[in-house]
Amino acid sequence: MSVEAWAEVARHGKYYQAAEDQCAIATFEIFFQAKIDSDSAARKMASIYEPLLRQRLKQRVSGLWALFCDAVKTLGGQKEIAKRQIDLLDSISKLPDVTDANGNTLQFPGVYWQDLPDFGWIFREYAMDIDARDDMEDNSEWDAQALPLLNATTFAAMKLAHDKKPDGMDFHAEASFRTGIESPCETSEQLRDAVMYVPPAATWILLAGETIYTLCKTDHKRDDGAPGSALSHEDWFWGRRWGYSLERWTFWRERFGEISKVQNLKDDVKEVAARATLEMERIEKKA
């Protein structure tokens, strides 16, 4: 979808009819079109939403993050736009603190804008979470979620690689590996899940593999005492611990290799799994 098409759809969205959200859509549009830089866009967003914050109407500022996530799900697969989205978040986080009439920094909790309050959970729920297949009336509803999830993952992986630190995206990467490659790929339902989840898992490696390898080398958030899963061992291949480790990195590489050879899996899914395997091998040799 083009930037113009996204903006047109957003303008008519039932949840984005507030005046501030309409102004934000216009700003997003010209920013994604590279007509203004990220600092200018950030200042414009602040001028739109800060009056609401000073009135303690924080819930209405959620529209900014919801629109951002909508743009990520629709446009984030275009790497140039994903890079601009990352730059915009950086610029917003560097804006001056929002203060009251006496010059005191407002706490919500979290400080606007340096802490990006509420962005984390809104990104998780609006961009990375998808509806369960059991809730779908037909397969087309499930399949329609694949591209938005992949777009959001592209943005998230690029942000992890850009930041060179977890900043919350490590949680999404681990969750993607868990759903994408740590379970069997044999039954028709499992194969359908693989079509949804394997490409995003591979995307984390292809776009942020070196950062993820560093997390594994440093045992980032490793918890050997954590339960493996509520699922049975037969349904969940990795049941030893949560977090990152070189042992788990090796397991992920082996799983990508196995998935790339699953007979009844779609060729494009097998191909991206094979590419992830090669990238992991390249990263290991480089280290």
PDB file of C-alpha atoms in Angstrom:
ATOM      1  CA  MET A   1       0.000   0.000   0.000  1.00  0.00           C
ATOM      2  CA  SER A   2       1.215   3.516  -0.735  1.00  0.00           C
ATOM      3  CA  VAL A   3       1.606   6.191   1.910  1.00  0.00           C
ATOM      4  CA  GLU A   4      -1.241   8.135   0.338  1.00  0.00           C
ATOM      5  CA  ALA A   5      -3.544   5.120   0.408  1.00  0.00           C
ATOM      6  CA  TRP A   6      -2.700   4.412   4.048  1.00  0.00           C
ATOM      7  CA  ALA A   7      -3.410   8.024   5.023  1.00  0.00           C
ATOM      8  CA  GLU A   8      -6.734   7.995   3.181  1.00  0.00           C
ATOM      9  CA  VAL A   9      -7.872   4.843   4.963  1.00  0.00           C
ATOM     10  CA  ALA A  10      -6.696   6.192   8.326  1.00  0.00           C
ATOM     11  CA  ARG A  11      -8.603   9.449   7.855  1.00  0.00           C
ATOM     12  CA  HIS A  12     -11.832   7.488   7.615  1.00  0.00           C
ATOM     13  CA  GLY A  13     -11.039   5.147  10.508  1.00  0.00           C
ATOM     14  CA  LYS A  14     -13.771   5.226  13.130  1.00  0.00           C
ATOM     15  CA  TYR A  15     -11.264   5.506  15.977  1.00  0.00           C
ATOM     16  CA  TYR A  16      -9.264   8.351  14.409  1.00  0.00           C
ATOM     17  CA  GLN A  17     -11.907  11.026  13.995  1.00  0.00           C
ATOM     18  CA  ALA A  18     -10.664  13.280  16.816  1.00  0.00           C
ATOM     19  CA  ALA A  19      -9.162  16.526  15.538  1.00  0.00           C
ATOM     20  CA  GLU A  20      -5.743  15.745  16.995  1.00  0.00           C
ATOM     21  CA  ASP A  21      -5.592  12.356  15.290  1.00  0.00           C
ATOM     22  CA  GLN A  22      -6.569  13.852  11.940  1.00  0.00           C
ATOM     23  CA  CYS A  23      -3.720  16.354  12.305  1.00  0.00           C
ATOM     24  CA  ALA A  24      -1.357  13.521  13.217  1.00  0.00           C
ATOM     25  CA  ILE A  25      -2.356  11.584  10.088  1.00  0.00           C
ATOM     26  CA  ALA A  26      -1.482  14.589   7.937  1.00  0.00           C
ATOM     27  CA  THR A  27       1.895  14.854   9.654  1.00  0.00           C
ATOM     28  CA  PHE A  28       2.611  11.146   9.268  1.00  0.00           C
ATOM     29  CA  GLU A  29       1.753  11.372   5.571  1.00  0.00           C
ATOM     30  CA  ILE A  30       4.197  14.136   4.700  1.00  0.00           C
ATOM     31  CA  PHE A  31       6.858  12.604   6.947  1.00  0.00           C
ATOM     32  CA  PHE A  32       6.610   9.171   5.319  1.00  0.00           C
ATOM     33  CA  GLN A  33       6.785  10.952   1.944  1.00  0.00           C
ATOM     34  CA  ALA A  34      10.124  12.448   3.111  1.00  0.00           C
ATOM     35  CA  LYS A  35       8.803  16.003   2.833  1.00  0.00           C
ATOM     36  CA  ILE A  36       9.891  16.816   6.399  1.00  0.00           C
ATOM     37  CA  ASP A  37      12.577  15.331   8.648  1.00  0.00           C
ATOM     38  CA  SER A  38      12.012  13.343  11.829  1.00  0.00           C
ATOM     39  CA  ASP A  39      12.782  16.228  14.191  1.00  0.00           C
ATOM     40  CA  SER A  40      10.229  18.451  12.473  1.00  0.00           C
ATOM     41  CA  ALA A  41       7.629  15.679  12.547  1.00  0.00           C
ATOM     42  CA  ALA A  42       8.295  15.054  16.250  1.00  0.00           C
ATOM     43  CA  ARG A  43       7.869  18.730  17.115  1.00  0.00           C
ATOM     44  CA  LYS A  44       4.616  18.810  15.149  1.00  0.00           C
ATOM     45  CA  MET A  45       3.298  15.746  17.022  1.00  0.00           C
ATOM     46  CA  ALA A  46       4.218  17.386  20.322  1.00  0.00           C
ATOM     47  CA  SER A  47       2.355  20.554  19.396  1.00  0.00           C
ATOM     48  CA  ILE A  48      -0.734  18.447  18.604  1.00  0.00           C
ATOM     49  CA  TYR A  49      -0.826  16.292  21.726  1.00  0.00           C
ATOM     50  CA  GLU A  50       0.867  18.268  24.506  1.00  0.00           C
ATOM     51  CA  PRO A  51      -2.199  20.470  25.187  1.00  0.00           C
ATOM     52  CA  LEU A  52      -4.113  17.255  25.933  1.00  0.00           C
ATOM     53  CA  LEU A  53      -1.391  16.066  28.289  1.00  0.00           C
ATOM     54  CA  ARG A  54      -1.505  19.340  30.193  1.00  0.00           C
ATOM     55  CA  GLN A  55      -5.241  18.794  30.590  1.00  0.00           C
ATOM     56  CA  ARG A  56      -4.469  15.308  31.919  1.00  0.00           C
ATOM     57  CA  LEU A  57      -6.235  13.724  28.937  1.00  0.00           C
ATOM     58  CA  LYS A  58      -3.518  11.113  28.490  1.00  0.00           C
ATOM     59  CA  GLN A  59      -5.898   8.523  27.064  1.00  0.00           C
ATOM     60  CA  ARG A  60      -6.389  10.679  23.966  1.00  0.00           C
ATOM     61  CA  VAL A  61      -2.634  10.639  23.314  1.00  0.00           C
ATOM     62  CA  SER A  62      -2.970   6.897  22.773  1.00  0.00           C
ATOM     63  CA  GLY A  63      -4.284   7.819  19.326  1.00  0.00           C
ATOM     64  CA  LEU A  64      -0.751   8.835  18.347  1.00  0.00           C
ATOM     65  CA  TRP A  65       0.668   5.414  19.193  1.00  0.00           C
ATOM     66  CA  ALA A  66      -2.302   3.580  17.667  1.00  0.00           C
ATOM     67  CA  LEU A  67      -1.799   5.476  14.405  1.00  0.00           C
ATOM     68  CA  PHE A  68       1.934   4.799  14.535  1.00  0.00           C
ATOM     69  CA  CYS A  69       1.307   1.077  14.976  1.00  0.00           C
ATOM     70  CA  ASP A  70      -1.273   1.081  12.196  1.00  0.00           C
ATOM     71  CA  ALA A  71       1.331   2.624   9.904  1.00  0.00           C
ATOM     72  CA  VAL A  72       3.899   0.041  11.011  1.00  0.00           C
ATOM     73  CA  LYS A  73       1.525  -2.851  10.218  1.00  0.00           C
ATOM     74  CA  THR A  74       0.667  -1.382   6.814  1.00  0.00           C
ATOM     75  CA  LEU A  75       3.911   0.261   5.673  1.00  0.00           C
ATOM     76  CA  GLY A  76       6.643  -1.181   7.921  1.00  0.00           C
ATOM     77  CA  GLY A  77       7.598  -3.835   5.394  1.00  0.00           C
ATOM     78  CA  GLN A  78       9.000  -1.057   3.199  1.00  0.00           C
ATOM     79  CA  LYS A  79      12.439  -0.692   4.719  1.00  0.00           C
ATOM     80  CA  GLU A  80      12.885   2.983   3.842  1.00  0.00           C
ATOM     81  CA  ILE A  81       9.645   3.826   5.626  1.00  0.00           C
ATOM     82  CA  ALA A  82      10.499   1.522   8.553  1.00  0.00           C
ATOM     83  CA  LYS A  83      13.778   3.433   8.938  1.00  0.00           C
ATOM     84  CA  ARG A  84      11.865   6.711   9.009  1.00  0.00           C
ATOM     85  CA  GLN A  85       9.507   5.286  11.613  1.00  0.00           C
ATOM     86  CA  ILE A  86      12.491   4.359  13.786  1.00  0.00           C
ATOM     87  CA  ASP A  87      13.974   7.832  13.325  1.00  0.00           C
ATOM     88  CA  LEU A  88      10.665   9.411  14.339  1.00  0.00           C
ATOM     89  CA  LEU A  89      10.540   7.430  17.584  1.00  0.00           C
ATOM     90  CA  ASP A  90      14.101   8.531  18.330  1.00  0.00           C
ATOM     91  CA  SER A  91      13.227  12.156  17.675  1.00  0.00           C
ATOM     92  CA  ILE A  92      10.076  11.997  19.803  1.00  0.00           C
ATOM     93  CA  SER A  93      12.024  10.484  22.712  1.00  0.00           C
ATOM     94  CA  LYS A  94      14.450  13.438  22.574  1.00  0.00           C
ATOM     95  CA  LEU A  95      11.765  16.122  22.816  1.00  0.00           C
ATOM     96  CA  PRO A  96      11.747  18.349  25.920  1.00  0.00           C
ATOM     97  CA  ASP A  97       9.746  17.065  28.873  1.00  0.00           C
ATOM     98  CA  VAL A  98       6.113  18.106  29.033  1.00  0.00           C
ATOM     99  CA  THR A  99       5.661  20.513  31.949  1.00  0.00           C
ATOM    100  CA  ASP A 100       2.751  22.134  33.762  1.00  0.00           C
ATOM    101  CA  ALA A 101       2.146  25.880  34.132  1.00  0.00           C
ATOM    102  CA  ASN A 102       4.739  26.006  36.932  1.00  0.00           C
ATOM    103  CA  GLY A 103       7.426  24.301  34.882  1.00  0.00           C
ATOM    104  CA  ASN A 104       7.175  20.971  36.703  1.00  0.00           C
ATOM    105  CA  THR A 105       7.623  17.837  34.621  1.00  0.00           C
ATOM    106  CA  LEU A 106       4.372  15.924  34.324  1.00  0.00           C
ATOM    107  CA  GLN A 107       4.430  12.261  35.416  1.00  0.00           C
ATOM    108  CA  PHE A 108       1.800   9.896  34.034  1.00  0.00           C
ATOM    109  CA  PRO A 109       3.675   7.540  35.101  1.00  0.00           C
ATOM    110  CA  GLY A 110       6.555   7.897  32.712  1.00  0.00           C
ATOM    111  CA  VAL A 111       7.705  11.180  31.241  1.00  0.00           C
ATOM    112  CA  TYR A 112       6.530  12.479  27.907  1.00  0.00           C
ATOM    113  CA  TRP A 113       8.397  12.269  25.731  1.00  0.00           C
ATOM    114  CA  GLN A 114      11.635  10.611  26.785  1.00  0.00           C
ATOM    115  CA  ASP A 115       9.960   7.441  28.140  1.00  0.00           C
ATOM    116  CA  LEU A 116       7.475   7.082  25.262  1.00  0.00           C
ATOM    117  CA  PRO A 117       4.740   6.245  27.804  1.00  0.00           C
ATOM    118  CA  ASP A 118       2.280   3.563  26.702  1.00  0.00           C
ATOM    119  CA  PHE A 119       4.067   2.930  23.408  1.00  0.00           C
ATOM    120  CA  GLY A 120       5.381  -0.468  24.506  1.00  0.00           C
ATOM    121  CA  TRP A 121       2.081  -2.110  25.390  1.00  0.00           C
ATOM    122  CA  ILE A 122       0.219  -0.490  22.494  1.00  0.00           C
ATOM    123  CA  PHE A 123       2.867  -1.753  20.076  1.00  0.00           C
ATOM    124  CA  ARG A 124       2.576  -5.244  21.534  1.00  0.00           C
ATOM    125  CA  GLU A 125      -1.212  -5.364  21.365  1.00  0.00           C
ATOM    126  CA  TYR A 126      -1.852  -3.413  18.162  1.00  0.00           C
ATOM    127  CA  ALA A 127       1.156  -4.370  16.043  1.00  0.00           C
ATOM    128  CA  MET A 128       2.606  -7.706  17.175  1.00  0.00           C
ATOM    129  CA  ASP A 129      -0.341  -9.658  18.588  1.00  0.00           C
ATOM    130  CA  ILE A 130      -2.702 -11.417  16.199  1.00  0.00           C
ATOM    131  CA  ASP A 131      -6.067 -13.069  16.743  1.00  0.00           C
ATOM    132  CA  ALA A 132      -6.085 -16.792  17.447  1.00  0.00           C
ATOM    133  CA  ARG A 133      -7.105 -19.069  14.593  1.00  0.00           C
ATOM    134  CA  ASP A 134      -9.797 -20.647  16.770  1.00  0.00           C
ATOM    135  CA  ASP A 135     -11.600 -17.298  16.742  1.00  0.00           C
ATOM    136  CA  MET A 136     -11.739 -17.161  12.943  1.00  0.00           C
ATOM    137  CA  GLU A 137     -14.800 -18.069  10.894  1.00  0.00           C
ATOM    138  CA  ASP A 138     -12.712 -19.020   7.869  1.00  0.00           C
ATOM    139  CA  ASN A 139      -9.075 -19.389   6.873  1.00  0.00           C
ATOM    140  CA  SER A 140      -8.983 -16.141   4.907  1.00  0.00           C
ATOM    141  CA  GLU A 141      -9.301 -14.124   8.134  1.00  0.00           C
ATOM    142  CA  TRP A 142      -6.295 -15.923   9.591  1.00  0.00           C
ATOM    143  CA  ASP A 143      -4.244 -15.600   6.413  1.00  0.00           C
ATOM    144  CA  ALA A 144      -4.954 -11.858   6.201  1.00  0.00           C
ATOM    145  CA  GLN A 145      -2.936 -11.305   9.367  1.00  0.00           C
ATOM    146  CA  ALA A 146       0.308 -12.614   7.863  1.00  0.00           C
ATOM    147  CA  LEU A 147       1.416  -9.488   5.986  1.00  0.00           C
ATOM    148  CA  PRO A 148       0.692  -7.005   8.811  1.00  0.00           C
ATOM    149  CA  LEU A 149       2.597  -9.253  11.235  1.00  0.00           C
ATOM    150  CA  LEU A 150       5.544  -9.502   8.849  1.00  0.00           C
ATOM    151  CA  ASN A 151       5.530  -5.725   8.310  1.00  0.00           C
ATOM    152  CA  ALA A 152       5.514  -5.071  12.059  1.00  0.00           C
ATOM    153  CA  THR A 153       8.313  -7.604  12.544  1.00  0.00           C
ATOM    154  CA  THR A 154      10.412  -5.894   9.874  1.00  0.00           C
ATOM    155  CA  PHE A 155      10.112  -2.610  11.757  1.00  0.00           C
ATOM    156  CA  ALA A 156      10.806  -4.252  15.127  1.00  0.00           C
ATOM    157  CA  ALA A 157      13.851  -6.163  13.876  1.00  0.00           C
ATOM    158  CA  MET A 158      15.276  -3.060  12.218  1.00  0.00           C
ATOM    159  CA  LYS A 159      14.764  -1.141  15.459  1.00  0.00           C
ATOM    160  CA  LEU A 160      16.549  -3.834  17.464  1.00  0.00           C
ATOM    161  CA  ALA A 161      19.462  -3.743  15.014  1.00  0.00           C
ATOM    162  CA  HIS A 162      19.479   0.069  14.986  1.00  0.00           C
ATOM    163  CA  ASP A 163      19.405   0.463  18.760  1.00  0.00           C
ATOM    164  CA  LYS A 164      21.928  -2.344  19.336  1.00  0.00           C
ATOM    165  CA  LYS A 165      20.204  -2.894  22.679  1.00  0.00           C
ATOM    166  CA  PRO A 166      17.021  -4.747  23.670  1.00  0.00           C
ATOM    167  CA  ASP A 167      14.697  -1.802  24.436  1.00  0.00           C
ATOM    168  CA  GLY A 168      11.714  -4.174  24.583  1.00  0.00           C
ATOM    169  CA  MET A 169      12.184  -5.645  21.123  1.00  0.00           C
ATOM    170  CA  ASP A 170      14.076  -8.621  22.576  1.00  0.00           C
ATOM    171  CA  PHE A 171      10.769  -9.800  24.064  1.00  0.00           C
ATOM    172  CA  HIS A 172       9.124  -9.806  20.632  1.00  0.00           C
ATOM    173  CA  ALA A 173      12.072 -11.596  19.036  1.00  0.00           C
ATOM    174  CA  GLU A 174      12.030 -14.411  21.593  1.00  0.00           C
ATOM    175  CA  ALA A 175       8.247 -14.743  21.275  1.00  0.00           C
ATOM    176  CA  SER A 176       8.596 -14.959  17.497  1.00  0.00           C
ATOM    177  CA  PHE A 177      11.162 -17.754  17.708  1.00  0.00           C
ATOM    178  CA  ARG A 178       8.970 -19.586  20.182  1.00  0.00           C
ATOM    179  CA  THR A 179       5.869 -19.533  17.989  1.00  0.00           C
ATOM    180  CA  GLY A 180       7.737 -19.859  14.711  1.00  0.00           C
ATOM    181  CA  ILE A 181      10.322 -22.583  15.153  1.00  0.00           C
ATOM    182  CA  GLU A 182      10.119 -24.152  18.610  1.00  0.00           C
ATOM    183  CA  SER A 183       7.099 -26.319  17.856  1.00  0.00           C
ATOM    184  CA  PRO A 184       6.519 -29.170  15.382  1.00  0.00           C
ATOM    185  CA  CYS A 185       5.776 -28.587  11.716  1.00  0.00           C
ATOM    186  CA  GLU A 186       3.981 -31.787  10.709  1.00  0.00           C
ATOM    187  CA  THR A 187       0.160 -31.687  10.833  1.00  0.00           C
ATOM    188  CA  SER A 188      -1.944 -29.529   8.515  1.00  0.00           C
ATOM    189  CA  GLU A 189      -2.629 -27.081  11.335  1.00  0.00           C
ATOM    190  CA  GLN A 190       1.051 -26.887  12.245  1.00  0.00           C
ATOM    191  CA  LEU A 191       1.954 -26.276   8.609  1.00  0.00           C
ATOM    192  CA  ARG A 192      -0.584 -23.454   8.461  1.00  0.00           C
ATOM    193  CA  ASP A 193       0.933 -21.975  11.620  1.00  0.00           C
ATOM    194  CA  ALA A 194       4.377 -22.219  10.027  1.00  0.00           C
ATOM    195  CA  VAL A 195       3.250 -20.129   7.067  1.00  0.00           C
ATOM    196  CA  MET A 196       2.198 -17.431   9.529  1.00  0.00           C
ATOM    197  CA  TYR A 197       5.070 -17.571  11.997  1.00  0.00           C
ATOM    198  CA  VAL A 198       8.233 -18.847  10.290  1.00  0.00           C
ATOM    199  CA  PRO A 199       8.776 -15.813   7.990  1.00  0.00           C
ATOM    200  CA  PRO A 200       8.651 -13.346  10.919  1.00  0.00           C
ATOM    201  CA  ALA A 201      11.045 -15.549  12.926  1.00  0.00           C
ATOM    202  CA  ALA A 202      13.436 -15.619   9.976  1.00  0.00           C
ATOM    203  CA  THR A 203      13.098 -11.855   9.570  1.00  0.00           C
ATOM    204  CA  TRP A 204      14.518 -11.318  13.057  1.00  0.00           C
ATOM    205  CA  ILE A 205      17.644 -13.206  11.994  1.00  0.00           C
ATOM    206  CA  LEU A 206      17.940 -11.622   8.557  1.00  0.00           C
ATOM    207  CA  LEU A 207      17.617  -8.050   9.857  1.00  0.00           C
ATOM    208  CA  ALA A 208      18.921  -8.229  13.432  1.00  0.00           C
ATOM    209  CA  GLY A 209      20.844 -11.488  13.599  1.00  0.00           C
ATOM    210  CA  GLU A 210      24.096 -10.002  14.857  1.00  0.00           C
ATOM    211  CA  THR A 211      22.347  -8.193  17.706  1.00  0.00           C
ATOM    212  CA  ILE A 212      20.460 -11.372  18.624  1.00  0.00           C
ATOM    213  CA  TYR A 213      23.712 -13.345  18.574  1.00  0.00           C
ATOM    214  CA  THR A 214      25.192 -10.818  21.009  1.00  0.00           C
ATOM    215  CA  LEU A 215      22.181 -11.275  23.288  1.00  0.00           C
ATOM    216  CA  CYS A 216      22.779 -15.020  23.181  1.00  0.00           C
ATOM    217  CA  LYS A 217      26.496 -14.692  23.921  1.00  0.00           C
ATOM    218  CA  THR A 218      25.736 -12.575  26.976  1.00  0.00           C
ATOM    219  CA  ASP A 219      22.921 -14.859  28.263  1.00  0.00           C
ATOM    220  CA  HIS A 220      20.479 -11.957  28.041  1.00  0.00           C
ATOM    221  CA  LYS A 221      17.516 -12.550  30.379  1.00  0.00           C
ATOM    222  CA  ARG A 222      18.504 -16.200  30.689  1.00  0.00           C
ATOM    223  CA  ASP A 223      16.451 -17.950  33.356  1.00  0.00           C
ATOM    224  CA  ASP A 224      17.359 -21.566  33.903  1.00  0.00           C
ATOM    225  CA  GLY A 225      14.696 -21.916  36.578  1.00  0.00           C
ATOM    226  CA  ALA A 226      11.769 -20.880  34.365  1.00  0.00           C
ATOM    227  CA  PRO A 227       9.275 -23.526  33.265  1.00  0.00           C
ATOM    228  CA  GLY A 228       9.544 -24.474  29.623  1.00  0.00           C
ATOM    229  CA  SER A 229       5.898 -24.168  28.668  1.00  0.00           C
ATOM    230  CA  ALA A 230       2.388 -25.109  29.686  1.00  0.00           C
ATOM    231  CA  LEU A 231       2.317 -27.273  26.558  1.00  0.00           C
ATOM    232  CA  SER A 232       3.362 -30.892  26.630  1.00  0.00           C
ATOM    233  CA  HIS A 233       6.922 -31.729  25.672  1.00  0.00           C
ATOM    234  CA  GLU A 234       5.710 -33.327  22.447  1.00  0.00           C
ATOM    235  CA  ASP A 235       4.207 -30.013  21.370  1.00  0.00           C
ATOM    236  CA  TRP A 236       7.080 -27.805  22.475  1.00  0.00           C
ATOM    237  CA  PHE A 237      10.637 -28.658  21.497  1.00  0.00           C
ATOM    238  CA  TRP A 238      12.380 -26.175  23.775  1.00  0.00           C
ATOM    239  CA  GLY A 239      11.418 -26.758  27.397  1.00  0.00           C
ATOM    240  CA  ARG A 240      14.578 -25.940  29.276  1.00  0.00           C
ATOM    241  CA  ARG A 241      14.680 -22.209  29.998  1.00  0.00           C
ATOM    242  CA  TRP A 242      13.614 -18.759  28.830  1.00  0.00           C
ATOM    243  CA  GLY A 243      15.903 -16.023  27.609  1.00  0.00           C
ATOM    244  CA  TYR A 244      18.878 -16.006  25.280  1.00  0.00           C
ATOM    245  CA  SER A 245      21.874 -18.333  25.239  1.00  0.00           C
ATOM    246  CA  LEU A 246      24.295 -19.817  22.720  1.00  0.00           C
ATOM    247  CA  GLU A 247      22.648 -23.183  23.325  1.00  0.00           C
ATOM    248  CA  ARG A 248      19.307 -21.774  22.244  1.00  0.00           C
ATOM    249  CA  TRP A 249      20.902 -19.960  19.286  1.00  0.00           C
ATOM    250  CA  THR A 250      22.251 -23.313  18.062  1.00  0.00           C
ATOM    251  CA  PHE A 251      18.827 -24.873  18.553  1.00  0.00           C
ATOM    252  CA  TRP A 252      17.205 -22.097  16.524  1.00  0.00           C
ATOM    253  CA  ARG A 253      19.709 -22.554  13.686  1.00  0.00           C
ATOM    254  CA  GLU A 254      19.071 -26.297  13.624  1.00  0.00           C
ATOM    255  CA  ARG A 255      15.302 -25.753  13.620  1.00  0.00           C
ATOM    256  CA  PHE A 256      15.484 -23.333  10.690  1.00  0.00           C
ATOM    257  CA  GLY A 257      17.484 -25.955   8.822  1.00  0.00           C
ATOM    258  CA  GLU A 258      14.931 -28.658   9.595  1.00  0.00           C
ATOM    259  CA  ILE A 259      11.996 -26.457   8.593  1.00  0.00           C
ATOM    260  CA  SER A 260      13.670 -25.619   5.275  1.00  0.00           C
ATOM    261  CA  LYS A 261      13.372 -29.318   4.379  1.00  0.00           C
ATOM    262  CA  VAL A 262       9.777 -30.011   5.464  1.00  0.00           C
ATOM    263  CA  GLN A 263       8.199 -31.715   2.470  1.00  0.00           C
ATOM    264  CA  ASN A 264       4.664 -30.302   2.529  1.00  0.00           C
ATOM    265  CA  LEU A 265       5.558 -26.758   3.559  1.00  0.00           C
ATOM    266  CA  LYS A 266       5.224 -23.884   1.079  1.00  0.00           C
ATOM    267  CA  ASP A 267       8.373 -23.250  -0.928  1.00  0.00           C
ATOM    268  CA  ASP A 268       8.646 -19.573   0.007  1.00  0.00           C
ATOM    269  CA  VAL A 269       8.528 -20.459   3.705  1.00  0.00           C
ATOM    270  CA  LYS A 270      11.206 -23.123   3.280  1.00  0.00           C
ATOM    271  CA  GLU A 271      13.328 -20.670   1.318  1.00  0.00           C
ATOM    272  CA  VAL A 272      13.261 -17.978   3.998  1.00  0.00           C
ATOM    273  CA  ALA A 273      14.069 -20.598   6.659  1.00  0.00           C
ATOM    274  CA  ALA A 274      17.081 -21.678   4.603  1.00  0.00           C
ATOM    275  CA  ARG A 275      18.215 -18.063   4.287  1.00  0.00           C
ATOM    276  CA  ALA A 276      17.986 -17.675   8.065  1.00  0.00           C
ATOM    277  CA  THR A 277      20.121 -20.790   8.519  1.00  0.00           C
ATOM    278  CA  LEU A 278      22.815 -19.430   6.205  1.00  0.00           C
ATOM    279  CA  GLU A 279      22.764 -16.045   7.934  1.00  0.00           C
ATOM    280  CA  MET A 280      23.218 -17.650  11.335  1.00  0.00           C
ATOM    281  CA  GLU A 281      26.136 -19.679  10.024  1.00  0.00           C
ATOM    282  CA  ARG A 282      27.661 -16.506   8.561  1.00  0.00           C
ATOM    283  CA  ILE A 283      27.312 -14.672  11.874  1.00  0.00           C
ATOM    284  CA  GLU A 284      28.934 -17.546  13.777  1.00  0.00           C
ATOM    285  CA  LYS A 285      31.902 -17.635  11.393  1.00  0.00           C
ATOM    286  CA  LYS A 286      32.321 -13.863  11.649  1.00  0.00           C
ATOM    287  CA  ALA A 287      32.293 -13.858  15.469  1.00  0.00           C
TER     288      ALA A 287
END
